[in-house]
Amino acid sequence: MTAFSRTVVLPPGTPAQAGVSELLPALTDLYRDLHAHPELSMQESRTAGIAAAVLRAQGWDVTEGVGRTGVVGVLHNGDGPVVLLRADMDGLPVREDTGLDYASTDTGIDPDGVTVPVMHACGHDVHVTCLLGAAALYAADRSLWRGTLVVVFQPGEETAQGARAMVDDGVVERFPRPDVCLGQHVGPFPAGTIVTRPGTLMAAADSFRIRLFGRGGHGSAPEHTVDPIVMGSAVVGRLQAVVSREVAAGDSAVITVGSFHSGHKENIIPDEAELKVNVRTFDPQVRDRVLPAIRRVVDAEAAASGAPKDPEFSPLNDFPLTVNDEAATERVVAALADAFGSDRMLPMPRPLAGSEDFGVFATAAGCPSVFWHFGGADPAAFAHLDLTATASLALPEGVPTNHSPQFAPVIDPTLETGVRALLAAAAAWNAAS
C-alpha cells in the first residue's frame, strides 16, 4: 500500500459533511497519483491494487481479480436495500499535453503489442478517487445509512470489455444482488454542476475493422492492379450518405471512420487496406438499419472495384444504450437537487453521443440504474453563458472535451462534487430512517 492510500480513511463516527472537507487533501494526493500513472484497459493492476488496499483499510470486505482486474467491496449495515456504486479505472492511449506538474509520462503495451503513451484523458482517475472518498465516509459513519453497499471498480470501460467481464465472472451471483446501480462521469461542464435525464442518456456504439482486398503492383501501371486505397476512399465517402440519405430527419446516427491504413511506399499500390469504423445510434431500429447498410456499401464498392476477394468484417467492441430508469432517476435528481441546489442541476435536452458500458450491471441484475455527469471544467469559462438555457450542453471554445490530450478536470470543486453526489444519490435508497 502506498503512503497516500492509507490516509483515505476517516475515524469511525466522523460526520459525513465534516468528513468530506477532512478527506479532500488526501483525495487530492490520491487523484494526482492516479492521474500520473494511468493504465490501459484490462491492465489496471496498480490502480486496482490501490483501490483494494484503501477499501480494506476502511473496513470493507474486498475481492480482487473480478473480471481480470476488477475490485468489489461490500459493506453491510443491517437490513435494507443493496446499492451498487461503480467507478471505471482505465486510461487511454493518448499522449498528455496538459502541462500539469502531475501529468502522465507513462507508456503501455496495447493489444497489438505496440508501446503507446497513456493518459487519463477521460477522467476515470476522478471516478476512482470520488468513489474511494464516498466509501471512506460510508465506512466511518454508519448512522447515515442502512442496508448493503457494493462498490465496483471496473476495468476496461473504454473498450467495452470490463462490465461484461465482471458479469461473466459472477459479479451479480457472487456478491449481494443490487436493488439499484448508480454511476457517474466527469465531463466538460462547469465544475460543481450536474447533468442527467430520464430515459436514453447515452448512445449505443458499435466498432469494427474492415479489410479491403485489392491486387498490388507498381504505381506506374495501375491498370494491372486493383487499388484498395481508391476502394477505401470510395467507402469512406459513401458511408456518409448512409446517415444523410437512409436515416430519417427525426432520427440520429453518427458514422466515423477513425482509422484508414494502407501501403508503405508512394510508388507501390498495396494489396489491401484496413478501415476502423465507429457507429453511434440512439434507437435500436436505427441501429438495425445502419449496420446492414454499412456492410452493403462496403460490399458494393468492393464489387465495383473488381476486388479479388470479399471484404472481411471483424467486431472490435460494442456498447449498449445507456438508459436511465424513469422512476429511479426522479429519486436521484431530487436527492441531488436537495444536496446541491436546483441551480447546480443543468438541463440536458438530448442524449449524449458518447457511450458507456455501465448499464450492463443493471441488465444482469434485473434492477434499475441511474447515471449522471458532473462538471470538471473551470467555471470561469462558462461565465458568459446562460446555463439554464436548453443549449447549455454547448461548450465554450477552448474547453477540452473527454479524450482530448488537454483534458484535465480542475480539482476543486470537482472531487468534492463527485464524492457528495455519490453520497446523495445512494441516500435516496439507503438513508437511515
XYZ file of C-alpha atoms in Angstrom:
433
model
C 0.000 0.000 0.000
C 1.327 3.451 -0.825
C 1.620 6.109 1.862
C -1.115 8.307 0.484
C -3.593 5.407 0.149
C -3.505 4.808 3.888
C -4.796 8.337 4.510
C -8.109 7.894 2.642
C -9.648 6.659 5.874
C -11.678 8.516 8.498
C -12.057 7.702 12.196
C -15.308 5.873 12.996
C -18.129 8.262 13.742
C -16.826 11.117 11.589
C -19.901 13.057 10.346
C -20.223 12.861 6.581
C -20.302 16.557 5.795
C -17.312 17.324 8.001
C -15.640 14.241 6.613
C -15.756 15.481 3.010
C -13.664 18.527 3.901
C -11.338 16.470 6.067
C -10.728 13.994 3.252
C -10.031 16.486 0.453
C -6.254 16.818 0.989
C -5.807 13.037 0.910
C -8.150 12.695 -2.056
C -6.201 15.374 -3.926
C -2.947 13.461 -3.352
C -4.605 10.239 -4.450
C -6.044 11.848 -7.584
C -2.707 13.347 -8.594
C -1.017 9.968 -8.199
C -3.668 8.142 -10.223
C -3.556 10.800 -12.926
C 0.214 10.476 -13.217
C 0.045 6.674 -13.507
C -2.777 5.651 -15.862
C -3.115 2.127 -17.202
C -4.623 0.768 -20.403
C -7.906 -1.131 -20.462
C -7.841 -4.527 -18.723
C -4.299 -3.780 -17.454
C -5.258 -1.699 -14.385
C -3.296 -3.728 -11.833
C -1.739 -0.787 -9.985
C -4.987 1.178 -9.795
C -6.904 -1.902 -8.676
C -4.308 -2.620 -6.014
C -4.632 0.891 -4.616
C -8.446 0.695 -4.587
C -8.382 -2.675 -2.839
C -5.849 -1.535 -0.227
C -7.790 1.624 0.578
C -11.074 -0.261 0.912
C -9.530 -2.866 3.236
C -8.098 -0.109 5.421
C -11.588 1.373 5.637
C -13.100 -1.947 6.733
C -14.732 -3.223 3.541
C -14.878 -6.895 2.542
C -12.755 -6.805 -0.629
C -12.434 -9.180 -3.574
C -9.823 -8.572 -6.268
C -9.414 -10.014 -9.743
C -13.115 -9.913 -10.663
C -13.250 -9.847 -14.455
C -9.418 -9.835 -14.539
C -8.554 -6.593 -12.704
C -11.892 -5.534 -11.211
C -12.327 -4.875 -7.489
C -15.524 -5.317 -5.476
C -16.026 -4.029 -1.945
C -19.002 -4.979 0.226
C -20.132 -3.262 3.424
C -23.141 -4.459 5.423
C -25.089 -2.289 7.825
C -28.239 -4.130 8.834
C -31.388 -4.713 6.842
C -32.119 -2.538 3.865
C -31.593 -2.171 0.132
C -28.469 -3.179 -1.759
C -26.953 -0.207 -3.608
C -24.193 -0.705 -6.180
C -21.842 2.223 -6.873
C -19.431 1.939 -9.776
C -16.237 3.676 -10.934
C -14.207 2.779 -14.018
C -10.400 2.679 -13.853
C -8.783 2.601 -17.305
C -6.860 5.260 -19.191
C -6.446 5.874 -22.918
C -3.595 5.590 -25.463
C -3.184 9.377 -25.605
C -0.053 11.493 -25.101
C -0.863 14.027 -22.387
C -0.488 17.716 -23.266
C -1.870 19.469 -20.186
C 1.339 20.942 -18.803
C 0.374 19.809 -15.298
C 3.120 19.010 -12.823
C 1.396 15.652 -12.295
C 0.905 14.913 -16.000
C 1.387 11.344 -17.147
C 4.580 10.350 -18.904
C 3.792 6.633 -18.630
C 3.505 4.227 -21.529
C 1.783 0.889 -22.012
C 1.642 -2.036 -24.426
C -1.567 -2.049 -26.450
C -3.366 -5.233 -27.633
C -1.344 -5.157 -30.870
C 1.916 -5.224 -28.917
C 2.747 -1.581 -29.657
C 4.186 0.738 -26.985
C 1.869 3.735 -26.647
C 1.605 6.769 -24.375
C -1.123 6.509 -21.737
C -3.232 9.282 -20.214
C -6.310 9.607 -18.052
C -7.965 11.589 -20.833
C -11.498 10.620 -19.805
C -11.443 11.307 -16.079
C -11.551 7.763 -14.743
C -8.952 8.799 -12.178
C -11.550 11.261 -10.871
C -14.139 8.484 -10.680
C -11.882 6.168 -8.668
C -10.915 8.978 -6.294
C -14.509 10.065 -5.683
C -15.775 6.545 -5.046
C -12.958 5.871 -2.565
C -13.855 9.127 -0.838
C -17.516 8.181 -0.589
C -16.519 4.703 0.625
C -14.475 6.264 3.434
C -17.443 8.331 4.591
C -19.830 5.385 4.488
C -17.419 3.244 6.484
C -16.827 5.967 9.069
C -20.433 6.993 9.747
C -22.857 4.071 9.669
C -25.567 6.124 11.357
C -26.183 7.713 7.951
C -27.404 4.632 6.147
C -28.784 1.116 6.303
C -28.586 -1.947 4.092
C -25.661 -3.100 1.977
C -23.260 -1.194 -0.232
C -21.406 -2.779 -3.132
C -18.650 -0.634 -4.635
C -17.320 -1.741 -8.010
C -14.028 -0.594 -9.508
C -14.378 -1.674 -13.104
C -11.671 -2.290 -15.711
C -11.932 -1.843 -19.449
C -14.737 0.678 -19.889
C -13.042 2.310 -22.867
C -13.050 -0.979 -24.770
C -16.483 -2.171 -23.566
C -14.824 -5.246 -22.070
C -14.872 -4.549 -18.356
C -18.511 -4.619 -17.286
C -19.184 -7.775 -19.302
C -16.021 -9.399 -17.935
C -17.146 -8.721 -14.366
C -20.654 -10.002 -15.094
C -19.215 -13.116 -16.748
C -17.082 -13.588 -13.627
C -20.211 -13.651 -11.461
C -20.372 -10.125 -10.037
C -24.153 -10.453 -9.708
C -24.140 -14.004 -8.309
C -21.033 -13.851 -6.073
C -21.938 -10.600 -4.332
C -25.198 -9.122 -2.994
C -27.562 -8.557 -5.895
C -28.225 -4.811 -6.189
C -31.627 -3.168 -5.960
C -30.235 -0.197 -7.903
C -26.996 0.585 -9.766
C -25.593 4.122 -9.612
C -22.709 5.645 -11.554
C -21.285 8.965 -12.641
C -18.869 10.513 -15.136
C -16.889 13.746 -15.069
C -17.196 15.879 -18.187
C -16.520 19.298 -19.749
C -19.272 21.094 -17.853
C -18.729 23.761 -15.182
C -17.196 22.203 -12.075
C -19.814 21.884 -9.358
C -22.723 21.226 -11.739
C -24.582 18.004 -12.537
C -26.479 16.918 -15.662
C -28.658 13.889 -16.280
C -32.027 12.922 -17.709
C -34.504 10.036 -17.551
C -34.650 7.574 -20.420
C -31.909 7.358 -23.039
C -28.843 9.159 -21.707
C -26.018 7.978 -23.977
C -25.706 6.318 -27.352
C -25.106 2.727 -28.306
C -21.799 2.261 -30.121
C -20.541 -0.414 -32.484
C -16.927 -0.546 -33.668
C -15.444 -2.895 -36.221
C -12.487 -3.424 -38.535
C -12.946 -3.735 -42.302
C -10.275 -5.304 -44.520
C -10.491 -4.451 -48.209
C -8.573 -6.646 -50.633
C -7.006 -5.415 -53.858
C -4.224 -6.506 -56.172
C -0.966 -4.695 -55.698
C 1.562 -3.559 -58.256
C 3.737 -0.747 -59.498
C 2.415 2.775 -59.180
C 3.262 3.414 -62.826
C 0.896 0.682 -64.029
C -2.399 0.983 -62.107
C -4.214 -0.770 -64.944
C -2.703 -4.042 -63.749
C -3.893 -3.576 -60.169
C -6.997 -3.227 -58.036
C -6.200 -0.259 -55.828
C -7.539 -0.761 -52.257
C -6.801 2.873 -51.397
C -9.177 4.108 -54.087
C -11.656 1.448 -52.962
C -11.349 2.534 -49.334
C -11.668 6.203 -50.197
C -14.901 5.473 -52.022
C -16.157 3.559 -48.983
C -15.349 6.458 -46.640
C -17.232 8.959 -48.803
C -20.173 6.687 -49.493
C -20.676 5.777 -45.825
C -21.558 9.372 -45.012
C -24.595 9.030 -47.263
C -25.949 6.259 -45.034
C -26.769 8.861 -42.396
C -27.779 11.671 -44.763
C -29.927 9.505 -47.041
C -31.021 6.429 -45.084
C -31.712 7.795 -41.584
C -34.896 9.823 -41.131
C -34.548 13.505 -40.284
C -36.092 12.958 -36.847
C -33.682 10.143 -36.019
C -29.959 10.323 -35.381
C -26.803 8.351 -36.101
C -23.081 9.010 -36.453
C -20.677 7.024 -38.618
C -16.972 7.708 -38.106
C -14.068 6.164 -39.986
C -11.418 6.815 -37.383
C -8.581 4.811 -38.917
C -7.543 4.150 -42.541
C -4.263 2.338 -43.201
C -2.840 1.027 -46.458
C 0.548 0.752 -48.097
C 4.060 1.813 -47.163
C 5.618 3.486 -50.217
C 4.477 6.158 -52.633
C 5.105 4.191 -55.844
C 3.639 0.856 -54.772
C -0.068 0.093 -54.954
C -0.734 -2.151 -51.942
C -2.682 -5.388 -51.724
C -5.133 -4.324 -49.025
C -6.476 -1.535 -46.850
C -7.841 -1.518 -43.321
C -10.582 0.764 -42.013
C -11.799 1.041 -38.433
C -15.360 2.277 -38.163
C -17.432 3.509 -35.220
C -21.227 3.846 -35.292
C -23.365 5.708 -32.719
C -27.136 5.276 -32.536
C -29.878 6.147 -30.059
C -32.602 3.801 -31.232
C -32.374 0.013 -31.792
C -34.389 0.291 -35.004
C -31.989 2.882 -36.396
C -29.068 0.667 -35.438
C -30.691 -2.272 -37.223
C -30.928 -0.108 -40.344
C -27.463 1.470 -40.252
C -25.269 -1.571 -39.589
C -26.531 -3.637 -42.557
C -26.328 -0.526 -44.757
C -22.624 -0.174 -43.947
C -21.969 -3.771 -44.917
C -23.983 -3.313 -48.125
C -21.978 -0.213 -49.106
C -18.632 -1.865 -48.433
C -19.547 -4.993 -50.371
C -20.828 -2.925 -53.292
C -17.732 -0.730 -53.503
C -15.519 -3.817 -53.430
C -17.552 -5.374 -56.239
C -17.478 -2.132 -58.234
C -13.688 -2.045 -57.920
C -13.291 -5.636 -59.064
C -11.834 -6.768 -55.745
C -10.404 -10.283 -55.962
C -11.808 -11.168 -52.553
C -14.822 -10.153 -50.467
C -14.211 -7.679 -47.623
C -13.739 -9.006 -44.095
C -15.607 -7.517 -41.112
C -14.255 -8.045 -37.568
C -16.007 -6.654 -34.479
C -13.884 -4.535 -32.133
C -16.351 -3.605 -29.397
C -19.963 -2.671 -28.815
C -21.597 -0.549 -26.133
C -25.286 -0.800 -25.257
C -27.564 2.194 -24.923
C -27.267 3.864 -21.522
C -30.855 4.182 -20.341
C -31.818 5.755 -17.013
C -34.825 4.218 -15.289
C -37.552 6.895 -15.147
C -38.667 6.433 -11.526
C -35.157 5.869 -10.181
C -33.863 8.940 -11.995
C -36.613 11.054 -10.459
C -35.437 9.936 -6.999
C -31.787 10.641 -7.777
C -32.454 14.056 -9.301
C -34.494 15.079 -6.261
C -31.704 13.920 -3.948
C -29.013 15.728 -5.935
C -31.085 18.910 -6.089
C -31.511 18.784 -2.305
C -27.764 18.282 -1.838
C -26.515 20.883 -4.297
C -29.424 23.207 -5.028
C -31.558 23.211 -8.148
C -29.353 25.890 -9.731
C -26.496 23.359 -9.926
C -28.641 20.882 -11.896
C -28.211 21.774 -15.568
C -30.835 20.893 -18.190
C -30.000 18.033 -20.536
C -32.273 18.411 -23.562
C -30.919 15.467 -25.528
C -28.838 12.328 -25.026
C -25.075 12.485 -25.376
C -23.416 10.742 -28.315
C -20.771 9.229 -26.040
C -21.173 5.652 -24.866
C -20.851 3.639 -21.647
C -20.964 0.002 -20.573
C -22.314 0.844 -17.097
C -25.810 -0.405 -17.973
C -24.506 -3.970 -18.301
C -24.556 -4.321 -14.497
C -28.212 -3.371 -14.087
C -29.266 -5.511 -17.034
C -27.540 -8.529 -15.499
C -29.042 -7.829 -12.068
C -32.519 -7.040 -13.381
C -32.655 -3.757 -11.466
C -32.968 -0.046 -12.334
C -29.901 2.092 -12.916
C -29.131 5.811 -12.947
C -26.101 7.513 -14.455
C -25.235 11.204 -14.308
C -22.463 13.557 -15.414
C -20.777 16.143 -13.227
C -18.663 19.072 -14.301
C -14.895 19.230 -14.195
C -14.171 22.364 -16.250
C -13.185 25.783 -14.912
C -16.487 27.607 -14.248
C -14.924 30.891 -15.398
C -15.002 29.625 -18.990
C -18.808 29.485 -18.799
C -19.371 32.870 -17.154
C -20.838 34.411 -20.331
C -23.353 31.591 -20.897
C -26.883 31.140 -19.590
C -26.513 27.699 -18.055
C -30.276 27.328 -17.597
C -30.880 27.520 -21.357
C -31.630 24.376 -23.307
C -28.375 24.896 -25.212
C -26.356 24.521 -22.017
C -24.554 21.469 -23.383
C -22.814 23.661 -25.969
C -19.217 24.159 -24.863
C -17.266 27.413 -24.996
C -14.340 27.486 -27.392
C -11.161 26.217 -25.792
C -12.748 23.916 -23.191
C -11.123 20.484 -23.733
C -13.502 17.549 -24.002
C -13.046 13.992 -22.809
C -10.418 12.086 -24.816
C -8.527 15.315 -25.601
C -4.799 15.397 -24.720
C -5.608 18.658 -22.891
C -8.437 17.194 -20.779
C -7.676 17.992 -17.136
C -10.542 18.457 -14.638
C -9.963 21.151 -12.054
C -9.503 19.530 -8.658
C -11.649 21.985 -6.697
C -14.630 21.612 -6.559
C -14.707 18.573 -8.868
C -13.587 15.983 -6.319
C -15.885 17.292 -3.606
C -18.813 17.344 -6.026
C -18.187 13.764 -7.121
C -17.997 12.462 -3.550
C -21.094 14.332 -2.404
C -23.069 13.284 -5.493
C -22.430 9.597 -4.782
C -23.476 10.041 -1.168
C -26.643 11.939 -2.057
C -27.723 9.579 -4.843
C -27.220 6.475 -2.716
C -29.079 8.096 0.182
C -32.192 8.152 -1.994
C -32.282 4.409 -1.229
C -30.247 3.703 1.872
C -30.698 6.755 4.120
C -31.309 5.765 7.739
C -34.921 6.442 8.730
